[in-house]
PDB file of C-alpha atoms in Angstrom:
ATOM      1  CA  MET A   1       0.000   0.000   0.000  1.00 88.00           C
ATOM      2  CA  ILE A   2       1.351   3.406  -0.983  1.00 95.00           C
ATOM      3  CA  LYS A   3       1.929   5.682   1.999  1.00 98.00           C
ATOM      4  CA  LYS A   4       0.683   9.278   1.837  1.00 98.00           C
ATOM      5  CA  ILE A   5       2.851  12.127   3.081  1.00 98.00           C
ATOM      6  CA  LEU A   6       1.801  15.736   3.581  1.00 98.00           C
ATOM      7  CA  VAL A   7       4.634  18.266   3.254  1.00 98.00           C
ATOM      8  CA  VAL A   8       3.964  21.699   4.773  1.00 97.00           C
ATOM      9  CA  ASP A   9       6.658  24.288   4.036  1.00 95.00           C
ATOM     10  CA  ASP A  10       6.470  27.887   2.838  1.00 92.00           C
ATOM     11  CA  ASP A  11       9.674  27.467   0.797  1.00 92.00           C
ATOM     12  CA  ALA A  12       8.713  26.296  -2.712  1.00 95.00           C
ATOM     13  CA  GLY A  13      12.205  24.910  -3.365  1.00 94.00           C
ATOM     14  CA  ILE A  14      12.093  22.717  -0.258  1.00 93.00           C
ATOM     15  CA  ARG A  15       8.549  21.529  -1.025  1.00 95.00           C
ATOM     16  CA  ASP A  16       9.461  20.661  -4.609  1.00 96.00           C
ATOM     17  CA  ALA A  17      12.680  18.875  -3.626  1.00 95.00           C
ATOM     18  CA  ILE A  18      10.955  16.766  -0.982  1.00 96.00           C
ATOM     19  CA  GLU A  19       8.066  15.968  -3.309  1.00 97.00           C
ATOM     20  CA  THR A  20      10.440  14.897  -6.093  1.00 97.00           C
ATOM     21  CA  VAL A  21      12.470  12.620  -3.829  1.00 96.00           C
ATOM     22  CA  LEU A  22       9.507  11.050  -2.059  1.00 98.00           C
ATOM     23  CA  THR A  23       7.656  10.441  -5.316  1.00 98.00           C
ATOM     24  CA  GLU A  24      10.731   8.648  -6.671  1.00 97.00           C
ATOM     25  CA  TYR A  25      10.564   6.391  -3.605  1.00 96.00           C
ATOM     26  CA  ASP A  26       6.923   5.531  -4.286  1.00 96.00           C
ATOM     27  CA  TYR A  27       5.275   7.759  -1.714  1.00 98.00           C
ATOM     28  CA  GLU A  28       2.151   9.715  -2.565  1.00 98.00           C
ATOM     29  CA  VAL A  29       2.863  13.346  -1.726  1.00 98.00           C
ATOM     30  CA  GLN A  30       0.704  16.398  -1.241  1.00 98.00           C
ATOM     31  CA  THR A  31       2.275  19.750  -0.489  1.00 97.00           C
ATOM     32  CA  LEU A  32       1.058  22.896   1.225  1.00 95.00           C
ATOM     33  CA  ALA A  33       2.603  26.338   1.375  1.00 93.00           C
ATOM     34  CA  ARG A  34       0.226  27.770   3.962  1.00 88.00           C
ATOM     35  CA  ALA A  35      -0.287  26.545   7.493  1.00 87.00           C
ATOM     36  CA  GLU A  36      -3.862  27.823   7.515  1.00 88.00           C
ATOM     37  CA  GLU A  37      -4.849  24.936   5.235  1.00 90.00           C
ATOM     38  CA  VAL A  38      -3.277  22.148   7.318  1.00 93.00           C
ATOM     39  CA  PHE A  39      -6.299  20.909   9.251  1.00 93.00           C
ATOM     40  CA  LYS A  40      -8.665  20.988   6.260  1.00 95.00           C
ATOM     41  CA  THR A  41      -6.120  19.195   4.085  1.00 96.00           C
ATOM     42  CA  ILE A  42      -5.416  16.518   6.702  1.00 96.00           C
ATOM     43  CA  LYS A  43      -9.117  15.777   6.995  1.00 95.00           C
ATOM     44  CA  ALA A  44      -9.489  15.405   3.211  1.00 96.00           C
ATOM     45  CA  TYR A  45      -6.136  13.767   2.395  1.00 97.00           C
ATOM     46  CA  GLN A  46      -5.676  11.584   5.497  1.00 97.00           C
ATOM     47  CA  PRO A  47      -1.867  11.380   5.356  1.00 98.00           C
ATOM     48  CA  ASP A  48       0.158   8.608   6.934  1.00 98.00           C
ATOM     49  CA  LEU A  49       2.877  11.105   7.936  1.00 98.00           C
ATOM     50  CA  ILE A  50       3.349  14.887   8.020  1.00 98.00           C
ATOM     51  CA  LEU A  51       6.580  16.794   7.365  1.00 97.00           C
ATOM     52  CA  LEU A  52       6.000  20.197   8.959  1.00 95.00           C
ATOM     53  CA  ASP A  53       8.240  23.251   8.800  1.00 93.00           C
ATOM     54  CA  ILE A  54       8.589  25.073  12.108  1.00 89.00           C
ATOM     55  CA  MET A  55       8.741  28.597  10.661  1.00 86.00           C
ATOM     56  CA  LEU A  56       5.704  29.037   8.432  1.00 86.00           C
ATOM     57  CA  GLY A  57       5.412  32.689   7.500  1.00 77.00           C
ATOM     58  CA  GLY A  58       4.846  33.876  11.042  1.00 70.00           C
ATOM     59  CA  LEU A  59       3.062  30.754  12.255  1.00 79.00           C
ATOM     60  CA  ASP A  60       4.758  28.277  14.547  1.00 83.00           C
ATOM     61  CA  GLY A  61       4.829  24.680  13.329  1.00 88.00           C
ATOM     62  CA  THR A  62       5.314  23.422  16.892  1.00 87.00           C
ATOM     63  CA  VAL A  63       1.936  24.932  17.827  1.00 88.00           C
ATOM     64  CA  ILE A  64       0.319  23.196  14.859  1.00 92.00           C
ATOM     65  CA  CYS A  65       2.036  19.949  15.852  1.00 93.00           C
ATOM     66  CA  SER A  66       0.772  20.236  19.428  1.00 91.00           C
ATOM     67  CA  ALA A  67      -2.771  20.828  18.182  1.00 92.00           C
ATOM     68  CA  LEU A  68      -2.556  17.799  15.876  1.00 94.00           C
ATOM     69  CA  LYS A  69      -1.295  15.610  18.716  1.00 94.00           C
ATOM     70  CA  ALA A  70      -4.083  16.852  21.018  1.00 94.00           C
ATOM     71  CA  MET A  71      -6.893  15.944  18.614  1.00 95.00           C
ATOM     72  CA  PRO A  72      -8.028  12.285  18.718  1.00 96.00           C
ATOM     73  CA  GLU A  73      -8.582  12.172  14.947  1.00 95.00           C
ATOM     74  CA  THR A  74      -4.983  13.252  14.178  1.00 96.00           C
ATOM     75  CA  SER A  75      -2.955  12.230  17.239  1.00 95.00           C
ATOM     76  CA  HIS A  76      -1.882   8.944  15.608  1.00 96.00           C
ATOM     77  CA  ILE A  77      -0.286  10.633  12.564  1.00 97.00           C
ATOM     78  CA  PRO A  78       3.507  10.912  12.905  1.00 97.00           C
ATOM     79  CA  VAL A  79       4.711  14.505  12.596  1.00 96.00           C
ATOM     80  CA  ILE A  80       8.335  15.226  11.733  1.00 95.00           C
ATOM     81  CA  LEU A  81       9.314  18.847  12.149  1.00 92.00           C
ATOM     82  CA  ILE A  82      11.843  20.395   9.775  1.00 92.00           C
ATOM     83  CA  SER A  83      13.765  23.632  10.228  1.00 87.00           C
ATOM     84  CA  ALA A  84      16.964  25.445   9.374  1.00 82.00           C
ATOM     85  CA  HIS A  85      16.975  26.767  12.930  1.00 72.00           C
ATOM     86  CA  TYR A  86      18.827  24.110  14.917  1.00 63.00           C
ATOM     87  CA  GLN A  87      17.878  25.600  18.293  1.00 61.00           C
ATOM     88  CA  PHE A  88      14.399  24.152  17.779  1.00 53.00           C
ATOM     89  CA  ALA A  89      15.670  20.574  17.691  1.00 52.00           C
ATOM     90  CA  SER A  90      15.623  19.867  21.420  1.00 55.00           C
ATOM     91  CA  SER A  91      12.385  21.707  22.162  1.00 54.00           C
ATOM     92  CA  SER A  92      10.626  20.041  19.232  1.00 47.00           C
ATOM     93  CA  TYR A  93      11.085  16.417  20.244  1.00 59.00           C
ATOM     94  CA  ASP A  94       8.545  16.501  23.029  1.00 66.00           C
ATOM     95  CA  LYS A  95       5.853  17.671  20.619  1.00 80.00           C
ATOM     96  CA  ALA A  96       6.784  15.828  17.427  1.00 91.00           C
ATOM     97  CA  ASP A  97       7.815  12.364  16.393  1.00 93.00           C
ATOM     98  CA  GLY A  98      11.118  13.629  15.032  1.00 90.00           C
ATOM     99  CA  PHE A  99      13.163  16.569  13.803  1.00 88.00           C
ATOM    100  CA  ILE A 100      15.131  17.016  10.587  1.00 89.00           C
ATOM    101  CA  PRO A 101      17.479  19.994  10.229  1.00 87.00           C
ATOM    102  CA  LYS A 102      17.682  21.885   6.926  1.00 86.00           C
ATOM    103  CA  PRO A 103      19.523  21.477   4.722  1.00 86.00           C
ATOM    104  CA  PHE A 104      18.881  17.782   5.008  1.00 87.00           C
ATOM    105  CA  ASP A 105      20.536  14.714   3.629  1.00 91.00           C
ATOM    106  CA  ILE A 106      18.125  12.722   1.457  1.00 93.00           C
ATOM    107  CA  SER A 107      19.084   9.382   3.008  1.00 95.00           C
ATOM    108  CA  TYR A 108      18.530  10.811   6.506  1.00 95.00           C
ATOM    109  CA  LEU A 109      15.120  12.166   5.468  1.00 95.00           C
ATOM    110  CA  LEU A 110      14.108   8.789   4.035  1.00 97.00           C
ATOM    111  CA  GLU A 111      15.398   6.957   7.118  1.00 96.00           C
ATOM    112  CA  LYS A 112      13.359   9.161   9.474  1.00 96.00           C
ATOM    113  CA  ILE A 113      10.237   8.733   7.366  1.00 97.00           C
ATOM    114  CA  GLU A 114      10.611   4.965   7.072  1.00 97.00           C
ATOM    115  CA  THR A 115      11.234   4.634  10.817  1.00 96.00           C
ATOM    116  CA  GLN A 116       8.047   6.517  11.658  1.00 96.00           C
ATOM    117  CA  LEU A 117       5.934   4.687   9.110  1.00 97.00           C
ATOM    118  CA  ALA A 118       7.156   1.325  10.398  1.00 94.00           C
ATOM    119  CA  ALA A 119       6.283   2.167  14.006  1.00 82.00           C
TER     120      ALA A 119
END
């Protein structure tokens, strides 16, 4: 069964790169540039995993992650936070299922995703 991944990042280059790589590895990918659409998209798309940027044009991805983990209908979905700001790494782990620093290594990204999907 093909796994569905939602990528939420306001950087078009990052979104496109992740989508290209994940599609090559047989994942179904949907991307979002705006955090305001996250909850509606999750309800319609029902992803198996979410890659969520921490800095989303003034919105905080960790707040979105906390809300997703607090809602029974989304709490089971693994959320991996991504950010170029390394100081978020330690504070993010208690809210998310993982953290990937930007720029990221493709093999590391795939490893983190596969680990979460296998759990």
